[in-house]
Amino acid sequence: MLLPPLLPDELLLGRLIRYLAISGDEVGAFCEKAFGSNRISLHPLLTAGIEHLSHAVGESPEELLNQQTLAPLFLFYLPGHASNLKKYLLANEGAKALRESQLPSYGHGGSVCLKWCQLCAKQDIQSYGMTYWHRAHQIPGVIACYKHQVLLGNIALEERKHRFDAGLPPLRNEVTRTALDIEYRVAKFSQQLTLVLMKAPPVIELSSVYRWRLADLGFITSGGRVRRQLLMRQFITWVGSYHSGPDTPLPNDIKDYRYLSELLNPKTSHHPFRHLLFASWLFSHPNEIFKQKQSEPNVALVKPSLIKTKAQQLENKCLKLLEENRSMAEVSRLTGKSRCYLKRIALQHGIKLNLKPRQLTSELKSKIVHLALSGMHRELISERCGIGIGSIEQVISSVSGLVDWRKKCHFESVRRRYRLEIQRYMLENHDAIRRDIKSDCNSAFFWLYLYDRHWLDSALPSPAKPIGHGEYVLNSD
Ligand SMILES: [Zn+2]
C-alpha cells in the first residue's frame, strides 16, 4: 500500500483521508490493512498505530510521527509523559496515548476538531489540485493561519464516527476574518516551534528557561522571587482579546497568577497552548528558547526555594557561632557576613554578643603598638585586634615617633622590593644594557633613580656607547 506523496506541512490523518479519496478503498478494509484493526479511533493530532502503519506503507515510523503528527510538541511539553506517550503512539494504543497527552485532564480532550485556512485551501487547489489538512493549523489553541493572518475555520469531529468522515478541507466563498496581531503571532511562533522540534527535539528544563528570560526582562527580584503582579498585568495586556476556542485555555483574569506561576514549576505539566502563549510573549523566535545560557550561574535562575534554603543555612551557621560566644570578628571572618548583619540577627534572636572592648585597654593598646612597630598594615592590625581602623590609627599617632618609624619601614620595604627586582632582572638577562632595564623594570628604575640613585648607579651595568641605528656597544672596561 502506498500513501500519496507527502505535501508540505501535511497532517498524517489528512494524508490518510486523501488516500481514501483517491483510492476509493472501503474504510474498514483500509483500517484493517493500515492499522491491523477496523475498530480504531484516530486522533487528528496524535494518531496512534504508527508502527503498524509504517510497515504497511513502507515509511519510517519516526518520520510519520515527527513530521506528520503533533507528537513532537506534546513530547516536548510533557517530558514526564514523553516516553509512555511515544510508546502508545507507536503501538496501536490511541486511548492510552490520549490519556498520556493529558488533554482530557486539561478539559480540552473531548472536543476534537480539524482547522483550516480558506486562503491556504485556495493556494493548495492552485498548486496541488486539491485541498489538504495542514499540521500547523491543528496546533491546540492556535486559531489563526501562520501564513495569512486570517482566522481558521474549524469542523468538529464526532467521536463515534471515523475521523475520515471529515473529508478534505472545504472551499467556501466566505469572507475571511482577519486575525488579531497576537493570534497571528502565536500561530507563527507555534508553527516555527514545531519545525524546530521536528529536527532534533532538545531536552531542556522549560521552567528554568522562562526564569532566565523573566530575569532578563526584570520580572525577578534580586531575592529570586517573581514580580507576579507586574508580570500578570503586562501579560494580560498583551493577550488582550485573543479569541477563545474549544481548545484555548486562556488566563481567567488579571488575578489568575497561577496561570503563569504553574508554568515556572518544573514538576507540573500543562496544556501546550499555555506554553505557546507565554513563550510567544517572552521570545520573538523559538530558537531563543534553546539559546538561553543555562550553564552560567544566575541568581535569578536558582529556584527561590533554594536561595531561601542557602540563606537560611548561612544564618543558622552565624547564629550557632555567635551562640558559641565567639567574637564578632571571628564569626565575620568564618561566614563572610558583615558585623552589621551579625548584630542584626543576634538582636532578632536574643543572642548576647561577645563584643571586643570598645574602649582601648592598655593591654590592647600595647598589642597594637607592638604590631605597628613590626610594620604590619593597619587593616590587618584592625582584624587581629577586632577594632576599627580609626582606633588603630589613633593609637599609632599617639605614640611618639611611631608614624615616622612606620614610614621608614615602608620606605625600606619598597626599596628592598625594587632593588631585588633590578637584581633579578640582571641575573636573568646578562646582556641587558641600561636602556633595557629602564624599559622592562620601569617603576623600580624610576623609584630608585629618585630615592636611591647611588645604589642604582653602582648596580647597573656601565653605560653602553651608541654606534648608530639604535645599537649600542658595551664598554669593555
Ligand atoms: Zn493560510
Short mmCIF file of C-alpha atoms in Angstrom, two decimals, residues 8-207:
data_model
loop_
_atom_site.label_atom_id
_atom_site.label_comp_id
_atom_site.label_asym_id
_atom_site.label_seq_id
_atom_site.Cartn_x
_atom_site.Cartn_y
_atom_site.Cartn_z
CA PRO A 8 4.19 20.47 2.63
CA ASP A 9 3.13 20.51 6.30
CA GLU A 10 0.52 17.80 5.72
CA LEU A 11 -1.16 16.14 8.70
CA LEU A 12 -0.92 12.34 8.81
CA LEU A 13 -4.67 11.91 9.26
CA GLY A 14 -5.17 14.28 6.32
CA ARG A 15 -2.88 12.16 4.21
CA LEU A 16 -4.89 9.05 5.07
CA ILE A 17 -8.10 10.90 4.17
CA ARG A 18 -6.52 11.88 0.87
CA TYR A 19 -5.52 8.25 0.23
CA LEU A 20 -9.10 7.13 0.78
CA ALA A 21 -10.40 9.88 -1.50
CA ILE A 22 -8.01 8.91 -4.28
CA SER A 23 -8.06 5.11 -3.95
CA GLY A 24 -11.75 4.68 -3.27
CA ASP A 25 -10.92 1.92 -0.74
CA GLU A 26 -13.58 0.93 1.78
CA VAL A 27 -12.78 2.43 5.21
CA GLY A 28 -12.98 -0.84 7.20
CA ALA A 29 -10.70 -2.71 4.82
CA PHE A 30 -8.28 0.20 4.76
CA CYS A 31 -8.09 0.32 8.58
CA GLU A 32 -7.51 -3.42 8.71
CA LYS A 33 -4.66 -3.05 6.22
CA ALA A 34 -3.09 0.07 7.70
CA PHE A 35 -3.62 -0.47 11.43
CA GLY A 36 -4.40 -4.17 11.77
CA SER A 37 -7.91 -3.46 13.04
CA ASN A 38 -11.06 -1.84 11.74
CA ARG A 39 -12.16 -0.71 15.21
CA ILE A 40 -9.87 2.24 15.67
CA SER A 41 -10.40 5.87 16.51
CA LEU A 42 -7.72 8.08 15.10
CA HIS A 43 -6.93 11.32 16.90
CA PRO A 44 -6.06 14.06 14.40
CA LEU A 45 -3.17 15.47 16.45
CA LEU A 46 -1.87 12.28 18.00
CA THR A 47 -2.50 9.49 15.56
CA ALA A 48 -1.60 6.14 17.11
CA GLY A 49 -0.69 2.83 15.47
CA ILE A 50 2.34 4.35 13.75
CA GLU A 51 4.43 1.19 13.91
CA HIS A 52 1.87 -0.94 12.06
CA LEU A 53 1.15 1.81 9.56
CA SER A 54 4.83 2.30 8.81
CA HIS A 55 5.15 -1.39 7.89
CA ALA A 56 2.03 -1.25 5.77
CA VAL A 57 3.10 1.83 3.79
CA GLY A 58 6.86 1.28 3.89
CA GLU A 59 7.74 4.58 5.54
CA SER A 60 9.85 5.31 8.62
CA PRO A 61 7.82 5.43 11.86
CA GLU A 62 9.96 8.32 13.15
CA GLU A 63 9.17 10.39 10.08
CA LEU A 64 5.47 9.64 10.29
CA LEU A 65 5.43 10.55 13.98
CA ASN A 66 7.69 13.60 13.97
CA GLN A 67 6.82 15.17 10.65
CA GLN A 68 3.13 14.42 10.25
CA THR A 69 1.60 14.42 13.73
CA LEU A 70 1.85 16.92 16.59
CA ALA A 71 3.62 14.36 18.78
CA PRO A 72 6.87 16.42 18.90
CA LEU A 73 5.00 19.30 20.52
CA PHE A 74 3.45 17.09 23.20
CA LEU A 75 6.68 15.16 23.79
CA PHE A 76 8.49 18.47 24.28
CA TYR A 77 5.96 19.98 26.67
CA LEU A 78 5.34 16.78 28.64
CA PRO A 79 8.81 15.44 29.40
CA GLY A 80 7.44 13.35 32.28
CA HIS A 81 4.98 11.56 29.98
CA ALA A 82 7.07 11.58 26.82
CA SER A 83 8.36 8.00 26.82
CA ASN A 84 4.94 6.47 27.51
CA LEU A 85 3.23 8.77 25.06
CA LYS A 86 5.65 7.81 22.31
CA LYS A 87 5.31 4.13 23.18
CA TYR A 88 1.49 4.24 22.93
CA LEU A 89 1.58 6.26 19.70
CA LEU A 90 3.86 3.74 18.06
CA ALA A 91 1.70 0.88 19.30
CA ASN A 92 -1.97 0.87 18.49
CA GLU A 93 -2.96 2.40 21.83
CA GLY A 94 -4.81 5.56 20.86
CA ALA A 95 -6.89 5.84 24.03
CA LYS A 96 -3.86 5.40 26.29
CA ALA A 97 -1.86 7.87 24.21
CA LEU A 98 -4.62 10.45 24.55
CA ARG A 99 -4.68 9.94 28.33
CA GLU A 100 -0.90 10.28 28.43
CA SER A 101 -1.13 13.53 26.44
CA GLN A 102 -3.06 14.94 29.43
CA LEU A 103 -5.51 16.63 27.08
CA PRO A 104 -8.57 15.08 28.80
CA SER A 105 -7.30 16.23 32.21
CA TYR A 106 -6.95 19.80 30.95
CA GLY A 107 -10.58 19.69 30.00
CA HIS A 108 -9.83 20.00 26.31
CA GLY A 109 -9.69 16.39 25.24
CA GLY A 110 -13.32 15.77 24.41
CA SER A 111 -13.79 18.26 21.64
CA VAL A 112 -11.77 17.26 18.63
CA CYS A 113 -11.78 19.39 15.54
CA LEU A 114 -9.89 19.96 12.35
CA LYS A 115 -8.95 23.52 11.41
CA TRP A 116 -8.13 25.00 8.04
CA CYS A 117 -7.42 28.31 6.33
CA GLN A 118 -9.52 29.45 3.37
CA LEU A 119 -6.60 31.21 1.72
CA CYS A 120 -4.28 28.21 2.13
CA ALA A 121 -7.02 26.00 0.68
CA LYS A 122 -7.27 28.24 -2.40
CA GLN A 123 -3.50 28.19 -2.85
CA ASP A 124 -3.40 24.40 -2.41
CA ILE A 125 -6.01 23.96 -5.14
CA GLN A 126 -3.85 26.06 -7.45
CA SER A 127 -0.60 24.28 -6.54
CA TYR A 128 -1.68 20.68 -5.96
CA GLY A 129 -5.16 20.48 -7.43
CA MET A 130 -6.76 19.70 -4.07
CA THR A 131 -7.07 20.99 -0.54
CA TYR A 132 -5.46 19.16 2.38
CA TRP A 133 -5.18 19.41 6.15
CA HIS A 134 -2.14 21.35 7.36
CA ARG A 135 -0.48 20.16 10.54
CA ALA A 136 0.49 23.66 11.78
CA HIS A 137 -3.18 24.72 11.69
CA GLN A 138 -4.06 21.91 14.11
CA ILE A 139 -1.83 23.12 16.97
CA PRO A 140 -4.03 23.30 20.09
CA GLY A 141 -5.26 26.80 20.83
CA VAL A 142 -3.99 28.24 17.56
CA ILE A 143 -6.84 29.98 15.78
CA ALA A 144 -5.06 31.89 13.01
CA CYS A 145 -3.16 30.88 9.89
CA TYR A 146 0.58 31.37 10.34
CA LYS A 147 0.88 32.42 6.70
CA HIS A 148 -2.13 34.63 6.10
CA GLN A 149 -3.15 36.26 9.39
CA VAL A 150 -6.77 35.15 8.96
CA LEU A 151 -8.88 33.19 11.42
CA LEU A 152 -9.08 29.46 10.76
CA GLY A 153 -12.32 27.67 10.10
CA ASN A 154 -12.98 24.51 12.05
CA ILE A 155 -15.01 21.32 11.79
CA ALA A 156 -15.90 19.39 14.91
CA LEU A 157 -15.25 15.68 14.59
CA GLU A 158 -17.77 13.34 16.10
CA GLU A 159 -16.31 10.81 18.48
CA ARG A 160 -18.31 7.84 17.26
CA LYS A 161 -17.66 8.27 13.60
CA HIS A 162 -14.48 7.53 11.78
CA ARG A 163 -12.27 10.57 11.57
CA PHE A 164 -12.10 10.04 7.81
CA ASP A 165 -15.64 11.38 7.53
CA ALA A 166 -14.19 14.88 7.77
CA GLY A 167 -13.13 14.65 4.13
CA LEU A 168 -10.87 17.31 2.65
CA PRO A 169 -10.97 20.93 3.80
CA PRO A 170 -13.97 22.57 2.11
CA LEU A 171 -13.52 25.54 -0.16
CA ARG A 172 -16.10 28.15 0.77
CA ASN A 173 -16.81 31.51 -0.69
CA GLU A 174 -16.86 33.22 2.68
CA VAL A 175 -15.16 36.44 3.58
CA THR A 176 -12.11 35.59 5.64
CA ARG A 177 -11.82 37.31 9.00
CA THR A 178 -8.50 38.95 9.82
CA ALA A 179 -6.87 37.62 12.98
CA LEU A 180 -5.55 39.88 15.72
CA ASP A 181 -1.82 40.51 15.76
CA ILE A 182 -1.42 38.40 18.85
CA GLU A 183 -3.35 35.49 17.33
CA TYR A 184 -1.16 35.67 14.25
CA ARG A 185 1.99 35.90 16.34
CA VAL A 186 1.10 32.84 18.44
CA ALA A 187 0.26 30.90 15.27
CA LYS A 188 3.56 31.82 13.67
CA PHE A 189 5.59 31.10 16.79
CA SER A 190 3.87 27.72 17.26
CA GLN A 191 4.47 26.73 13.66
CA GLN A 192 8.15 27.72 13.90
CA LEU A 193 8.47 25.70 17.11
CA THR A 194 7.05 22.54 15.51
CA LEU A 195 9.66 22.90 12.77
CA VAL A 196 12.46 23.22 15.34
CA LEU A 197 11.16 20.23 17.31
CA MET A 198 10.77 18.13 14.20
CA LYS A 199 14.51 18.08 13.54
CA ALA A 200 16.02 17.11 16.89
CA PRO A 201 13.90 17.65 19.96
CA PRO A 202 16.32 19.14 22.51
CA VAL A 203 15.87 18.30 26.17
CA ILE A 204 15.65 21.43 28.30
CA GLU A 205 14.01 22.43 31.54
CA LEU A 206 11.48 24.97 30.39
CA SER A 207 10.74 26.45 33.80
#
